[in-house]
XYZ file of C-alpha atoms in Angstrom:
323
model
C 0.000 0.000 0.000
C 1.506 3.331 -1.028
C 2.021 6.200 1.389
C 0.675 9.662 0.399
C 3.795 11.615 1.264
C 5.969 13.625 -1.069
C 9.565 14.789 -0.925
C 8.528 17.808 1.167
C 8.480 15.652 4.321
C 5.069 16.999 5.333
C 2.055 15.024 6.482
C -1.273 14.914 4.669
C -3.422 16.511 7.379
C -1.345 19.561 8.396
C -0.900 22.959 6.799
C 2.335 23.336 4.839
C 3.003 26.923 5.982
C 3.218 26.115 9.691
C 6.195 27.511 11.629
C 7.565 23.964 11.976
C 8.510 23.959 8.314
C 9.835 27.508 8.363
C 11.785 27.542 11.624
C 12.977 23.994 12.386
C 15.715 22.019 10.608
C 14.346 19.272 8.408
C 15.664 16.449 10.605
C 13.396 17.682 13.416
C 10.242 17.715 11.293
C 9.214 14.094 12.019
C 9.469 14.715 15.774
C 7.490 17.945 15.494
C 4.871 15.972 13.566
C 4.784 13.269 16.253
C 4.135 15.996 18.845
C 1.664 17.706 16.469
C 3.475 21.037 16.739
C 2.356 21.609 13.154
C -1.250 21.213 14.339
C -1.606 23.496 17.377
C -5.351 22.940 17.709
C -4.720 19.910 19.940
C -2.744 21.676 22.664
C -5.119 24.636 22.403
C -8.132 22.425 23.137
C -6.198 20.753 25.961
C -5.200 24.131 27.396
C -8.584 25.862 27.536
C -10.092 23.707 30.337
C -6.957 24.492 32.383
C -7.433 28.203 31.748
C -11.175 28.015 32.502
C -10.495 26.244 35.778
C -7.839 28.734 36.840
C -10.112 31.653 35.942
C -13.078 30.044 37.707
C -10.953 29.571 40.845
C -9.909 33.212 40.575
C -13.560 34.278 40.393
C -14.353 32.289 43.520
C -11.130 33.395 45.215
C -11.821 36.986 44.223
C -15.198 36.964 45.929
C -15.644 38.806 49.229
C -13.224 37.626 51.921
C -11.054 35.948 49.274
C -7.416 36.680 48.552
C -6.711 37.199 44.851
C -3.133 37.101 43.550
C -2.788 38.216 39.934
C 0.857 37.146 39.832
C -0.019 33.627 40.953
C -2.795 33.265 38.372
C -0.569 34.488 35.535
C 2.163 32.092 36.605
C -0.338 29.236 36.563
C -1.527 30.159 33.059
C 2.053 30.118 31.781
C 2.643 26.726 33.379
C -0.575 25.351 31.911
C 0.470 26.554 28.457
C 3.799 24.719 28.564
C 2.194 21.711 30.209
C -0.493 21.486 27.531
C 2.044 21.615 24.697
C 4.333 19.031 26.327
C 1.656 16.564 27.434
C -0.347 16.836 24.253
C 2.842 16.021 22.343
C 3.661 13.082 24.621
C 0.079 11.823 24.379
C 0.031 12.043 20.584
C 3.358 10.219 20.345
C 1.996 7.475 22.610
C -1.196 7.314 20.563
C 0.804 6.963 17.339
C 2.828 4.124 18.851
C -0.354 2.291 19.827
C -2.104 3.002 16.498
C 0.894 2.325 14.230
C -0.821 -0.466 12.277
C -4.177 1.298 12.080
C -2.575 4.510 10.807
C -1.057 2.516 7.933
C -4.577 1.685 6.750
C -6.128 5.172 6.995
C -5.476 7.591 4.140
C -5.351 10.696 6.346
C -2.824 9.216 8.805
C -0.670 7.063 6.512
C 1.845 9.864 5.998
C 2.607 10.350 9.706
C 6.222 9.762 10.825
C 5.802 6.216 12.200
C 3.734 4.589 9.428
C 5.800 6.367 6.770
C 9.012 5.088 8.353
C 10.651 8.465 8.965
C 11.162 7.630 12.652
C 11.576 4.273 14.352
C 9.482 3.072 17.267
C 12.510 3.402 19.565
C 13.081 7.008 18.505
C 9.393 7.767 19.098
C 9.524 6.212 22.570
C 12.580 8.252 23.568
C 10.920 11.420 22.280
C 7.740 10.606 24.218
C 9.721 10.242 27.456
C 11.511 13.562 26.895
C 8.181 15.361 26.433
C 6.738 13.661 29.507
C 9.712 14.878 31.533
C 8.959 18.457 30.487
C 5.376 17.907 31.642
C 6.683 16.524 34.937
C 8.822 19.602 35.534
C 5.733 21.772 34.985
C 3.592 19.615 37.273
C 6.116 19.781 40.111
C 5.619 23.540 40.330
C 2.175 23.007 41.882
C 1.011 21.902 45.318
C 1.103 18.246 46.399
C -2.604 17.604 45.792
C -2.340 18.921 42.222
C 0.777 16.837 41.558
C -1.003 13.621 42.552
C -4.071 14.695 40.609
C -1.884 15.135 37.539
C -0.414 11.654 37.956
C -3.942 10.222 38.239
C -4.726 11.452 34.736
C -2.138 9.069 33.301
C -4.497 6.136 33.873
C -7.053 7.634 31.488
C -4.368 8.724 29.027
C -3.072 5.139 28.909
C -6.542 3.704 28.230
C -7.721 6.201 25.598
C -5.875 4.880 22.492
C -7.436 1.458 23.062
C -10.991 2.768 23.598
C -11.804 2.793 19.881
C -11.297 -0.978 19.925
C -13.844 -1.839 22.635
C -16.475 0.949 22.695
C -18.479 3.164 20.359
C -17.688 6.022 22.752
C -13.915 6.577 22.509
C -14.717 10.308 22.468
C -15.916 9.941 26.060
C -12.497 8.634 27.100
C -10.858 11.457 25.161
C -13.116 13.838 27.069
C -12.018 12.373 30.403
C -8.361 12.880 29.457
C -8.535 16.182 27.558
C -10.751 17.805 30.192
C -8.544 16.898 33.146
C -7.160 20.414 33.145
C -10.611 21.586 34.274
C -9.713 20.024 37.619
C -6.081 21.129 37.689
C -6.547 24.901 37.642
C -8.844 24.876 40.654
C -6.669 22.364 42.504
C -3.619 24.527 41.834
C -5.245 27.328 43.841
C -7.111 25.504 46.598
C -5.248 22.191 46.924
C -8.592 20.403 46.718
C -11.644 19.997 44.484
C -15.133 21.452 44.826
C -18.527 21.382 43.153
C -17.817 24.280 40.769
C -14.855 22.536 39.217
C -16.618 19.167 39.083
C -19.428 20.773 37.089
C -16.804 22.418 34.887
C -15.150 19.044 34.285
C -18.480 17.549 33.185
C -19.040 20.494 30.834
C -15.576 20.098 29.321
C -16.076 16.354 28.789
C -19.292 16.951 26.868
C -17.702 19.763 24.836
C -14.866 17.385 23.914
C -17.262 14.612 22.881
C -19.045 17.108 20.646
C -16.073 18.566 18.806
C -14.287 15.217 18.452
C -17.427 13.633 17.001
C -17.270 16.287 14.293
C -13.564 15.520 13.816
C -14.196 11.758 13.615
C -16.561 12.185 10.659
C -13.456 12.761 8.530
C -12.371 9.139 8.968
C -15.653 7.271 9.286
C -15.301 5.368 5.997
C -11.748 4.223 6.734
C -12.728 3.522 10.347
C -15.518 1.229 9.150
C -13.059 -0.689 6.949
C -10.496 -1.270 9.702
C -13.014 -1.770 12.517
C -12.339 1.432 14.471
C -15.365 2.593 16.476
C -16.434 6.187 17.151
C -19.401 8.357 18.056
C -19.363 9.616 14.457
C -20.141 6.095 13.252
C -22.574 5.520 16.132
C -24.562 8.740 15.613
C -24.476 8.627 11.806
C -27.231 10.653 10.203
C -28.536 11.629 13.644
C -25.329 13.460 14.540
C -26.942 16.898 14.659
C -29.574 15.699 17.143
C -26.900 14.111 19.338
C -24.713 17.207 19.166
C -27.655 19.404 20.170
C -28.185 17.267 23.272
C -24.472 17.022 24.108
C -23.680 20.712 23.672
C -26.931 21.656 25.425
C -26.003 19.540 28.448
C -22.504 21.037 28.417
C -23.971 24.530 28.644
C -26.082 23.512 31.639
C -22.992 22.218 33.427
C -21.131 25.440 32.597
C -23.968 27.425 34.172
C -23.894 25.205 37.273
C -20.125 25.742 37.560
C -20.439 29.516 37.215
C -23.298 29.751 39.700
C -21.626 27.663 42.399
C -18.387 29.659 41.973
C -20.293 32.961 42.098
C -18.870 34.062 38.738
C -19.822 37.537 37.535
C -22.206 38.516 34.755
C -19.497 38.711 32.099
C -18.862 34.979 32.511
C -22.471 34.332 31.476
C -22.213 36.759 28.571
C -19.148 34.897 27.326
C -21.009 31.629 27.694
C -23.948 33.057 25.712
C -21.611 33.923 22.842
C -20.093 30.441 23.053
C -23.582 28.903 22.947
C -24.332 30.762 19.712
C -21.029 29.522 18.260
C -21.845 25.931 19.184
C -25.350 26.223 17.719
C -23.867 27.598 14.493
C -21.585 24.557 14.234
C -24.557 22.228 14.435
C -26.594 24.284 11.976
C -23.996 24.337 9.188
C -22.434 20.905 9.782
C -22.206 18.627 6.762
C -21.009 15.264 8.076
C -20.089 14.142 4.555
C -17.706 17.059 3.975
C -14.347 16.171 5.605
C -12.817 19.594 4.945
C -15.711 21.356 6.637
C -15.621 18.906 9.570
C -11.967 19.766 10.139
C -12.674 23.506 9.993
C -15.566 23.225 12.458
C -13.429 21.111 14.780
C -10.718 23.799 14.765
C -13.380 26.483 15.308
C -13.748 25.169 18.854
C -10.483 26.877 19.749
C -12.432 30.133 19.455
C -15.206 28.714 21.617
C -12.697 27.876 24.342
C -11.148 31.323 24.065
C -14.504 33.103 24.380
C -15.430 31.171 27.532
C -12.083 32.075 29.082
C -12.430 35.737 28.099
C -15.852 35.828 29.765
C -14.453 34.447 33.016
C -11.469 36.800 32.880
C -13.724 39.787 32.206
C -15.951 38.826 35.138
C -12.904 38.737 37.373
C -11.551 42.035 36.056
C -14.956 43.663 36.559
C -15.186 42.447 40.166
C -11.661 43.584 41.047
C -12.210 46.906 39.303
C -15.277 47.541 41.426
C -13.410 46.459 44.552
C -10.746 49.138 44.092
C-alpha cells in the first residue's frame, strides 16, 4: 500500500506553511509531527479547560473575603500553556505508537512519521519520554494535591488509544483525558476539588465529545473498513440531534459551575456567545464534507477562548469595582 507523502516531508493533514517547516531544521520535522506542533489545535483544546479552571478559581477566590493574587494566576496560566504543549505532544506520540498499524490503513494518517518510516518506534519512545519529563517539571511547580491529581490522569491517558477498539464512545475517554485540566486549575489554587470545578469538568467532557465527534466524521469510511469505532459512526445521520443534546447539556454544566463559583455577569455573557457559536456549528455541519468537519473542529479553539475571556472579564470587573 503506497504512502501519500511527497519529498517535502510533510504530512497529509497539516498545513504546509506552519512555523515547523519555516523555523525547524528538516531532521526535526518528524518529531514535530509526532508531537503535532504543526497542528496546534490539539494543545489549544487541551489548554482551555486548564485556563477556565484557573479563571473560575480566581472568580471564587476573588469573591468577598477571598485573597486574589494576579501574579499567581498568571504564573499558573504560563505553566498550563507549557504543560499542555508538552503533554499533548507526549500523548500524541503514545497514541501513534499504539495506532501504528491502524494509521497505515487510513489515508489521512498514513503519511505520519511512524507509518511512513521516517522515525523508528525506539526514537518515538525516547521522544515521548523527553516530552513527559517536560510535563513533569511543569507539574512539580504546583502543590502536592495537584501533583497527585496530575499523575492520576495518566491512567485515562493510557486507556484512551485502546478505547476505539472496545467501545463506540472513545470520544468519552478522550473527554475524560482532555478535560482533566478543568480540575487542575482549581486544585492549583485551593489544593482540593469542589462542586464548581466538578461541574466544569463535566461540561468540558461533553464539549470534547461534541467537537471530536465532528472531527471523527473525517475518517468514518476508513474507520468502518479497519473496525475502528467512534461516536461519528454511532450517531451517523442523527449526529446533529446528538450534538444538540451534548452541547446543550454542556452549557447547563457550565452554568452550574459559574453559579456555584459565584462568577460575575461577564462569565455568562461569554457563555452566551459560546452557545451561539456551538449552535452555528450544528446548523452548518455537513457530516459528509471532511474539509468542513476539520474547519468546524478547529473552530472550537475560538469557543474555548470566548469562555475564558468571559471568566477573565468577570474577574476584572469584580476587582475593578473592589478598588
